[in-house]
XYZ file of C-alpha atoms in Angstrom:
616
model
C 0.000 0.000 0.000
C 1.587 3.279 -1.153
C 0.571 6.383 0.787
C 1.520 9.851 -0.382
C 0.812 13.038 1.570
C 2.061 16.475 0.641
C 2.825 18.888 3.496
C 2.003 22.535 2.809
C 3.433 23.836 6.097
C 6.860 23.843 7.639
C 7.472 21.403 10.462
C 8.267 24.318 12.774
C 4.744 25.682 12.260
C 2.960 22.435 13.225
C 3.386 22.902 16.972
C 3.561 19.969 19.340
C 3.096 16.583 17.726
C -0.187 14.829 18.513
C -0.106 11.122 19.445
C -3.386 9.154 19.374
C -3.831 5.767 21.099
C -6.615 3.510 22.444
C -6.888 2.555 26.144
C -9.440 1.229 28.658
C -11.479 3.430 30.973
C -9.858 4.167 34.360
C -11.410 5.176 37.702
C -9.317 7.960 39.130
C -11.126 8.572 42.506
C -14.086 7.110 44.429
C -15.399 8.737 47.637
C -17.954 6.520 49.513
C -20.614 8.165 51.783
C -19.720 8.702 55.469
C -22.657 8.448 57.961
C -20.635 10.146 60.712
C -20.559 13.393 58.784
C -24.353 13.389 58.482
C -24.724 13.172 62.294
C -22.615 16.313 62.707
C -24.927 18.331 60.504
C -26.795 21.066 62.498
C -29.667 22.960 60.965
C -29.633 26.704 61.709
C -32.798 28.658 61.190
C -32.674 31.651 60.875
C -29.151 32.341 59.674
C -27.450 35.763 59.925
C -24.774 36.524 57.327
C -22.791 39.721 56.876
C -22.406 41.057 53.326
C -19.888 43.653 52.181
C -21.373 45.757 49.353
C -18.106 47.288 48.131
C -15.799 45.382 45.805
C -12.793 43.767 47.399
C -9.612 45.251 45.962
C -5.983 44.288 46.284
C -2.846 46.087 45.197
C 0.198 44.327 43.829
C 3.495 45.710 42.613
C 5.728 44.013 40.077
C 9.148 45.047 38.839
C 9.764 43.450 35.454
C 13.299 42.766 34.403
C 14.541 44.386 31.212
C 14.464 42.019 28.270
C 17.679 42.191 26.295
C 18.189 40.505 22.964
C 21.413 39.643 21.197
C 22.199 38.015 17.886
C 24.382 34.927 17.686
C 25.481 32.999 14.657
C 25.377 29.223 14.227
C 27.791 27.431 11.910
C 26.342 24.212 10.494
C 28.885 21.595 9.327
C 27.977 18.329 7.698
C 28.848 15.427 9.994
C 28.213 11.741 10.667
C 30.652 10.463 8.053
C 33.441 8.000 8.869
C 36.978 9.333 9.166
C 38.103 7.703 5.945
C 35.290 9.402 3.930
C 35.701 13.006 2.795
C 32.202 14.596 2.671
C 33.410 17.109 0.055
C 34.204 14.308 -2.438
C 31.024 13.341 -4.293
C 32.319 9.933 -5.469
C 33.300 8.813 -1.953
C 29.935 9.777 -0.480
C 28.011 7.993 -3.248
C 30.130 4.862 -2.808
C 29.569 4.879 0.963
C 25.786 5.330 0.551
C 25.543 2.345 -1.806
C 27.534 0.231 0.633
C 25.224 1.158 3.539
C 22.040 0.569 1.517
C 23.113 -3.030 0.836
C 23.566 -3.767 4.543
C 20.849 -6.020 6.076
C 20.680 -3.979 9.300
C 19.917 -0.858 7.247
C 17.099 -2.644 5.428
C 15.585 -3.962 8.677
C 15.775 -0.496 10.284
C 14.031 1.042 7.292
C 11.264 -1.572 7.421
C 10.662 -0.948 11.125
C 10.667 2.825 10.768
C 8.455 2.562 7.706
C 5.623 0.927 9.647
C 5.777 3.653 12.307
C 5.797 6.336 9.652
C 2.863 4.712 7.868
C 0.864 4.763 11.127
C 1.548 8.493 11.605
C 0.565 9.293 8.015
C -2.728 7.402 8.438
C -3.449 9.449 11.546
C -2.782 12.701 9.693
C -5.006 11.629 6.826
C -7.798 10.612 9.201
C -8.139 14.087 10.733
C -6.450 17.375 9.889
C -6.163 19.265 13.150
C -4.643 22.274 11.358
C -7.378 22.637 8.778
C -8.663 26.162 8.083
C -12.393 26.116 7.398
C -12.831 29.726 6.244
C -10.046 30.200 3.682
C -12.414 30.482 0.728
C -14.359 33.430 2.102
C -13.573 36.944 0.911
C -11.494 39.202 3.049
C -13.480 41.284 5.457
C -13.718 44.873 4.276
C -13.122 47.328 7.075
C -14.938 50.225 5.459
C -16.724 51.515 8.537
C -13.535 51.744 10.579
C -12.058 55.241 10.700
C -8.501 55.494 9.287
C -5.905 55.466 12.043
C -2.219 54.844 12.712
C -0.155 54.179 15.802
C 3.538 54.364 16.661
C 5.210 50.962 17.027
C 8.832 51.889 17.653
C 11.281 54.792 17.571
C 14.923 54.475 16.471
C 17.048 57.442 17.583
C 20.433 58.493 16.253
C 22.955 57.296 18.899
C 25.403 60.105 18.073
C 25.611 63.185 20.297
C 25.517 65.542 17.287
C 22.180 64.723 15.677
C 21.968 64.385 11.893
C 18.929 64.232 9.601
C 17.765 60.797 8.454
C 17.881 61.279 4.673
C 16.880 57.820 3.419
C 15.258 54.602 4.669
C 15.311 51.099 3.138
C 13.474 47.936 4.244
C 15.154 44.532 4.410
C 13.900 42.499 1.395
C 13.467 39.199 3.296
C 10.688 39.519 5.840
C 11.207 43.255 6.444
C 12.783 42.510 9.821
C 15.482 45.165 9.503
C 15.695 48.808 8.542
C 18.686 50.558 6.953
C 18.858 54.305 7.637
C 21.226 56.816 6.017
C 22.255 59.898 8.030
C 23.691 63.035 6.446
C 23.688 66.827 6.860
C 22.676 68.304 3.501
C 23.410 71.957 4.401
C 26.383 72.928 2.250
C 29.464 73.648 4.390
C 27.317 73.961 7.505
C 27.985 70.551 9.046
C 29.009 70.856 12.726
C 32.599 70.040 13.566
C 33.037 66.479 14.772
C 29.800 65.207 13.177
C 29.887 61.460 12.530
C 29.491 60.001 9.038
C 28.195 56.588 10.204
C 24.882 55.056 9.154
C 23.090 52.129 10.761
C 21.041 48.995 10.208
C 18.370 48.538 12.903
C 16.584 45.411 14.071
C 12.880 46.196 14.485
C 12.733 44.322 17.798
C 15.748 46.060 19.322
C 15.553 49.860 19.132
C 18.145 50.372 21.884
C 21.232 50.013 19.702
C 21.837 49.397 15.978
C 22.586 45.906 14.777
C 25.250 46.920 12.231
C 27.192 50.164 11.862
C 28.216 51.252 8.355
C 31.406 53.318 8.288
C 31.811 55.265 5.029
C 34.444 57.847 4.131
C 31.722 60.433 3.438
C 28.185 60.720 4.929
C 25.539 58.658 3.140
C 22.626 60.422 1.417
C 20.900 57.283 0.074
C 21.006 53.620 1.116
C 19.290 50.708 -0.655
C 19.105 46.950 -0.022
C 19.761 44.630 -2.955
C 16.423 42.843 -3.607
C 18.254 39.684 -4.762
C 20.926 39.571 -2.051
C 19.879 40.934 1.339
C 23.500 41.087 2.529
C 24.478 43.701 -0.067
C 23.648 47.412 0.230
C 24.185 50.246 -2.248
C 24.810 53.801 -1.029
C 25.282 57.254 -2.527
C 27.727 59.495 -0.668
C 27.718 63.224 -0.051
C 30.982 63.634 -1.988
C 29.470 61.990 -5.102
C 30.978 58.488 -4.739
C 29.063 55.191 -4.948
C 29.715 52.714 -2.129
C 28.746 49.082 -1.649
C 28.603 47.031 1.576
C 28.459 43.306 2.262
C 27.247 42.828 5.833
C 28.971 39.429 5.971
C 32.328 41.198 5.643
C 31.788 43.751 8.394
C 31.196 47.490 8.703
C 33.790 48.733 6.235
C 33.105 49.489 2.583
C 33.420 46.517 0.263
C 33.512 48.439 -3.051
C 33.932 52.175 -3.710
C 33.908 54.154 -6.948
C 36.913 56.280 -7.840
C 36.479 59.989 -7.221
C 37.564 60.910 -10.772
C 34.689 59.009 -12.415
C 32.054 59.687 -9.740
C 29.453 62.413 -9.444
C 30.479 66.007 -8.736
C 27.594 66.670 -6.325
C 25.852 64.597 -3.609
C 24.145 61.442 -4.877
C 20.422 61.880 -4.187
C 19.132 58.751 -5.928
C 20.297 55.121 -6.230
C 18.236 52.227 -7.595
C 18.997 48.557 -8.231
C 18.217 47.241 -11.725
C 16.465 43.945 -12.457
C 19.337 42.027 -14.032
C 20.361 38.375 -14.157
C 23.448 38.963 -12.042
C 21.735 41.296 -9.576
C 24.799 43.555 -9.537
C 23.691 46.398 -11.843
C 22.437 49.737 -10.531
C 22.259 53.412 -11.467
C 22.558 56.705 -9.628
C 21.587 60.361 -10.053
C 23.014 63.596 -8.713
C 22.445 67.342 -8.867
C 25.431 67.599 -11.227
C 22.960 66.612 -13.986
C 24.269 63.108 -14.681
C 22.705 59.656 -14.424
C 25.294 56.878 -14.251
C 25.013 53.090 -14.611
C 27.275 50.899 -12.471
C 28.216 47.275 -11.927
C 29.169 46.714 -8.279
C 31.659 44.033 -9.321
C 33.643 46.830 -10.971
C 32.938 50.197 -9.363
C 36.044 51.905 -10.698
C 34.066 53.720 -13.411
C 30.455 53.790 -14.681
C 29.355 51.639 -17.607
C 27.147 54.392 -19.076
C 26.418 58.095 -18.476
C 23.351 60.129 -19.538
C 23.322 63.931 -19.161
C 19.958 65.472 -18.200
C 20.062 68.143 -20.924
C 16.527 68.800 -22.202
C 17.987 70.616 -25.214
C 19.095 67.095 -26.268
C 22.686 68.169 -26.867
C 24.146 66.202 -23.915
C 26.041 69.240 -22.654
C 26.773 69.255 -18.930
C 26.585 73.055 -18.589
C 22.923 72.951 -19.716
C 21.967 69.909 -17.620
C 19.226 69.955 -14.974
C 20.129 68.707 -11.499
C 18.646 65.264 -10.761
C 17.268 64.794 -7.252
C 14.972 61.733 -7.531
C 14.856 58.546 -9.631
C 12.187 56.087 -10.747
C 12.653 52.699 -12.425
C 9.889 50.171 -13.071
C 11.051 46.546 -13.650
C 8.151 45.936 -16.055
C 9.517 48.756 -18.267
C 13.229 47.830 -18.321
C 14.286 50.401 -20.936
C 12.510 53.404 -19.398
C 13.429 55.452 -16.384
C 12.324 58.833 -15.027
C 14.256 61.606 -13.312
C 12.928 64.393 -11.057
C 15.001 67.576 -11.229
C 15.731 70.592 -9.022
C 13.904 72.829 -11.509
C 10.540 71.052 -11.026
C 10.699 69.159 -14.333
C 10.227 65.388 -14.716
C 12.332 63.929 -17.529
C 11.275 60.634 -19.121
C 14.272 58.812 -20.620
C 14.949 55.762 -22.756
C 18.139 53.949 -21.881
C 18.344 52.147 -25.240
C 18.314 55.387 -27.253
C 21.252 55.567 -29.642
C 21.397 59.350 -29.928
C 21.044 62.055 -27.243
C 17.718 63.076 -28.787
C 16.366 59.528 -28.415
C 17.510 59.192 -24.793
C 15.478 62.235 -23.617
C 11.936 61.223 -24.607
C 9.737 63.942 -23.058
C 9.338 66.265 -20.070
C 6.553 67.033 -17.577
C 6.484 70.504 -15.986
C 4.249 71.521 -13.106
C 6.194 72.066 -9.864
C 7.723 75.320 -8.624
C 10.658 73.677 -6.857
C 12.700 70.457 -6.581
C 10.877 67.142 -7.016
C 11.784 65.182 -3.888
C 9.736 62.040 -4.693
C 8.904 60.304 -7.970
C 7.195 56.900 -8.127
C 4.997 55.003 -10.549
C 1.745 53.472 -9.366
C 2.441 49.766 -8.632
C -0.877 48.750 -10.232
C -0.969 51.243 -13.151
C 2.617 52.095 -14.214
C 1.365 54.635 -16.757
C 0.413 56.916 -13.845
C 3.069 58.282 -11.505
C 3.258 60.436 -8.380
C 5.484 63.488 -7.869
C 6.033 65.434 -4.646
C 7.536 68.911 -4.654
C 7.042 72.478 -3.379
C 3.658 72.554 -1.561
C 1.728 69.921 -3.550
C 1.668 66.293 -4.628
C 0.633 65.615 -8.235
C -0.502 62.531 -10.147
C 0.465 62.390 -13.821
C -0.383 60.271 -16.842
C 2.081 59.565 -19.635
C -0.704 60.350 -22.129
C -1.060 63.936 -20.841
C 2.239 65.816 -20.869
C 1.151 69.426 -20.495
C -0.346 69.162 -17.001
C -1.029 66.693 -14.209
C -4.388 64.906 -14.056
C -4.817 65.206 -10.265
C -3.168 67.238 -7.513
C -3.533 68.038 -3.848
C -4.212 71.467 -2.443
C -1.342 73.837 -1.648
C -0.265 73.161 1.935
C 1.126 75.681 4.390
C 4.213 73.501 4.969
C 6.712 72.279 2.374
C 6.358 68.659 1.203
C 9.497 66.524 1.493
C 8.695 62.958 0.361
C 5.913 60.671 -0.846
C 5.160 57.068 -1.844
C 2.322 54.866 -3.136
C 0.788 52.112 -1.049
C 1.993 48.733 -2.401
C -1.380 47.053 -1.734
C -3.962 49.758 -2.553
C -3.859 51.615 -5.897
C -5.750 54.661 -4.577
C -3.667 55.332 -1.440
C -0.427 57.306 -1.175
C 1.559 58.912 1.644
C 3.299 62.307 1.970
C 5.508 63.922 4.614
C 5.813 67.641 5.413
C 8.242 70.039 7.035
C 5.968 70.522 10.066
C 6.394 66.850 11.088
C 3.040 65.673 9.696
C 2.353 62.446 7.796
C -0.626 62.656 5.417
C -2.381 59.534 4.108
C -4.460 60.173 0.970
C -7.236 57.938 -0.345
C -8.701 59.650 -3.423
C -11.463 57.064 -3.753
C -12.707 58.102 -0.311
C -11.789 61.820 -0.361
C -9.906 63.974 -2.877
C -9.822 67.452 -1.328
C -8.273 66.503 2.032
C -6.154 63.599 3.324
C -7.992 60.630 4.797
C -5.656 60.795 7.821
C -3.233 63.484 8.954
C -0.908 62.401 11.772
C 1.555 64.545 13.717
C 4.582 62.249 13.996
C 7.098 64.623 15.618
C 7.818 68.296 16.208
C 10.726 68.544 13.762
C 10.581 68.190 9.979
C 10.125 64.781 8.328
C 12.648 64.214 5.532
C 11.907 60.724 4.172
C 9.478 57.822 4.313
C 9.337 54.242 3.066
C 6.366 51.833 3.087
C 6.735 48.141 3.882
C 5.848 45.622 1.160
C 2.609 44.577 2.890
C 1.530 48.216 3.299
C 0.957 47.940 7.067
C 4.121 49.644 8.347
C 5.639 53.018 7.455
C 9.093 54.248 8.440
C 9.607 58.041 8.628
C 12.959 59.773 9.108
C 13.143 63.212 10.747
C 15.533 66.152 10.841
C 17.009 65.093 14.210
C 17.779 61.563 13.018
C 14.752 59.931 14.631
C 13.167 57.117 12.599
C 9.568 56.422 13.613
C 7.885 53.127 12.770
C 4.095 53.439 12.311
C 1.378 50.833 11.810
C -1.738 51.870 9.877
C -5.227 50.471 10.375
C -6.517 47.485 8.399
C -8.689 49.679 6.205
C -5.617 51.443 4.800
C -3.638 48.274 4.066
C -6.421 45.974 2.810
C -7.537 46.045 -0.803
C -11.179 47.115 -0.945
C -13.802 45.585 -3.195
C -13.692 46.957 -6.771
C -10.957 49.403 -5.788
C -8.807 48.547 -8.808
C -11.658 49.202 -11.225
C -12.601 52.420 -9.441
C -9.038 53.746 -9.438
C -8.593 52.848 -13.109
C -11.847 54.623 -14.008
C -10.733 57.750 -12.103
C -7.356 57.803 -13.858
C -8.939 57.372 -17.299
C -11.625 59.994 -16.639
C -9.122 62.614 -15.451
C -6.809 61.839 -18.389
C -9.646 62.393 -20.877
C -10.578 65.643 -19.149
C -7.010 66.939 -19.349
C -6.791 66.008 -23.023
C -9.962 67.986 -23.770
C -8.617 70.987 -21.851
C -5.274 70.740 -23.640
C -6.996 70.738 -27.023
C -9.116 73.742 -26.005
C -6.082 75.684 -24.765
C -4.178 74.838 -27.937
C -7.053 76.187 -30.033
C -7.239 79.393 -27.971
C -3.491 79.933 -28.324
C -3.736 79.592 -32.111
C -6.558 82.165 -32.212
C -4.605 84.605 -30.070
C -1.579 84.117 -32.276
C -3.670 84.834 -35.415
C -5.137 87.988 -33.872
C -1.711 89.218 -32.858
C -0.378 88.695 -36.392
C -3.395 90.611 -37.843
C -2.797 93.540 -35.505
C 0.839 93.646 -36.546
C -0.156 93.856 -40.238
C -2.588 96.723 -39.553
C 0.059 98.669 -37.708
C 2.426 98.270 -40.656
C -0.195 99.650 -43.173
C -1.121 102.764 -41.142
C 0.650 106.111 -42.043
C 3.008 107.670 -39.546
C 1.273 109.476 -36.659
C 1.322 113.346 -36.633
C 2.581 115.310 -33.708
C 0.283 116.646 -30.944
C 0.173 120.339 -32.060
C -0.917 119.442 -35.566
C -3.692 117.245 -34.216
C -5.013 120.064 -31.972
C -4.971 122.585 -34.847
C -6.763 120.191 -37.144
C -9.450 119.522 -34.521
C -10.072 123.257 -33.999
C -10.473 123.843 -37.729
C -12.970 121.012 -38.033
C -14.929 122.395 -35.052
C -15.258 125.936 -36.462
C -16.141 124.618 -39.937
C -19.056 122.712 -38.437
C -20.290 125.869 -36.608
C -20.069 128.112 -39.690
C -21.822 125.503 -41.827
C -24.706 125.365 -39.371
C -25.079 129.173 -39.313
C -25.170 129.384 -43.101
C -27.820 126.682 -43.208
C -30.097 128.607 -40.833
C -29.601 131.837 -42.860
C -30.564 130.054 -46.071
C -33.739 128.724 -44.502
C -34.736 132.245 -43.382
C -34.213 133.695 -46.880
C -36.432 131.062 -48.452
C -39.425 132.389 -46.545
C -41.910 134.413 -48.799
C -41.266 138.254 -48.588
C -44.211 140.562 -47.780
C -45.148 143.811 -49.955
C -43.588 147.103 -48.909
C -45.835 149.812 -47.331
C -45.522 153.577 -46.752
C -43.732 154.595 -43.606
C -46.723 156.527 -42.376
C -48.932 153.525 -42.842
C -46.658 151.014 -40.950
C -47.955 149.842 -37.681
C -45.952 149.114 -34.601
C -46.483 145.336 -35.007
C -44.978 145.304 -38.533
C -41.941 147.250 -37.371
C -41.445 144.767 -34.519
C -41.693 141.794 -36.923
C -39.112 143.282 -39.273
C -36.748 143.824 -36.334
C -37.018 140.155 -35.329
C -36.340 139.035 -38.927
C -33.339 141.302 -39.121
C -31.933 139.831 -35.902
C -32.163 136.337 -37.360
C -30.284 137.405 -40.528
C -27.562 139.023 -38.483
C -24.061 137.702 -39.155
C -22.738 138.022 -35.658
C -23.328 141.732 -34.959
C -24.576 142.856 -31.539
C -28.253 142.861 -30.631
C -28.211 146.615 -29.912
C -26.800 147.528 -33.341
C -29.353 145.388 -35.125
C -32.167 147.065 -33.296
C -31.021 150.523 -34.428
C -30.736 149.626 -38.148
C -34.135 147.971 -38.544
C -36.338 151.134 -38.464
C -34.049 152.942 -40.945
C -34.107 150.014 -43.449
C -37.858 149.728 -43.180
C -38.399 153.475 -43.465
C -36.681 154.018 -46.862
C -39.129 155.320 -49.638
């Protein structure tokens, strides 16, 4: 009978082994009745009993001893072989195994152990005590729970002269450790005697760091190798690239030469998805992006200058301050610059014009964070000046979504690795904002005051439950968010995708409308220029005043002549003798004469009228 059973759990997770067996019933205790005790029974009627209404309380004090942890290594060596057999020689071990398998004692031992093993397997198949009955049900959605976060641990800089925590990196295997880079980024303002050491912390032991990294220059960035958790990549303040192997100690394992390194501090380092797991690239404010192989850090394998004029001239380059690389897009990478411009690049471009693909402009200051959405790589997040913006590669003129302008400067940001609609930002006033634009777009879903000093960096754990924030005084705070912020909600992917597509379409319509308005304004401006060219030269001011006066008096004289002509057209009356004229006729002639007057005084006109009317 062949029995096969596949274990889906580790033996260490089973717990204590269960052993089932059959046995007869046993009587543990038997107390027979005692008549003597019944004779001693006395009935009391009535019975008075005192009752205390208040609750009985007791006070206890306990002084717990401090729990200290330490790490110890165990060296496993293969043993059990005879002295004449070398376990490193494959032929000797195979020959010895064949010899043992032919021994009768070995066969008998296997047969005896096989029956015992078969009995245990039958027991496991009869009943599965570790069976989970509710695996198939959907995850419980915690939608009614208010977003919240709590502090789990605090890791403080052990140095007396405190330094800002500039970068944080999670351990790739289990996220049990945290690498923190410490550096003072104020140019030539570092205090005298300030240490250049950085540390690797164990999450369960915040009292002292597990490993101390000792570089020649303070570290600005520090990243774990996702394929080898013992290797770390760092960018130094003096522009060099350093590499550590924790198995070799605290000193630098590989260091780039100063002649071929960056000229400014290295603000961004990222590991590439390669077969060897040794390729990486870095960015600095000197305007260069360099590719490296940690097996040979003497000089970079490739250099790209961030010159948007596409001439690859270093004097025109924009300072790089953040990097983004998506493994699903191995030829593309993005760079955030000091000037607020995001540059999209193609590593496989043969010419400088092909390497700089396009740019995205929208920030008023340096872009401190740049990251693609883990679910929709076409959309990416940027953090700079007083806002955080979400962009789409299909809309290059403006971002599709953005936060309001905050009172404090934003310093870092990151997407949630488990929820496509959630991202985190840190500010100079020590506040951590958690945004969920499916729930609310105008304000953050949760705003948490982490510390009094400025927060400089943050990094989210792979499961989205823990966030590490580094502050200006070198304090790294570990936070745990509520289940609602780290659990994928129902239809959240479809909702987030619909929001991204809707906002992208809206921006495209607005871009087309603005482009049309700019063309119209350009056409009107060209038409006005042509009209100005056709017009004669403008006269001086005195000539214009003289011309206006002449036109004014011409209009007045024309009107007077018109009225005089109308008066003359009236029918004249027959003349009469002076003796026969009446006073009314004389008065009428005087009024007519006044109307025909050409500007003479009223008194003169009145004197001439009787004489003209009185001629024979």
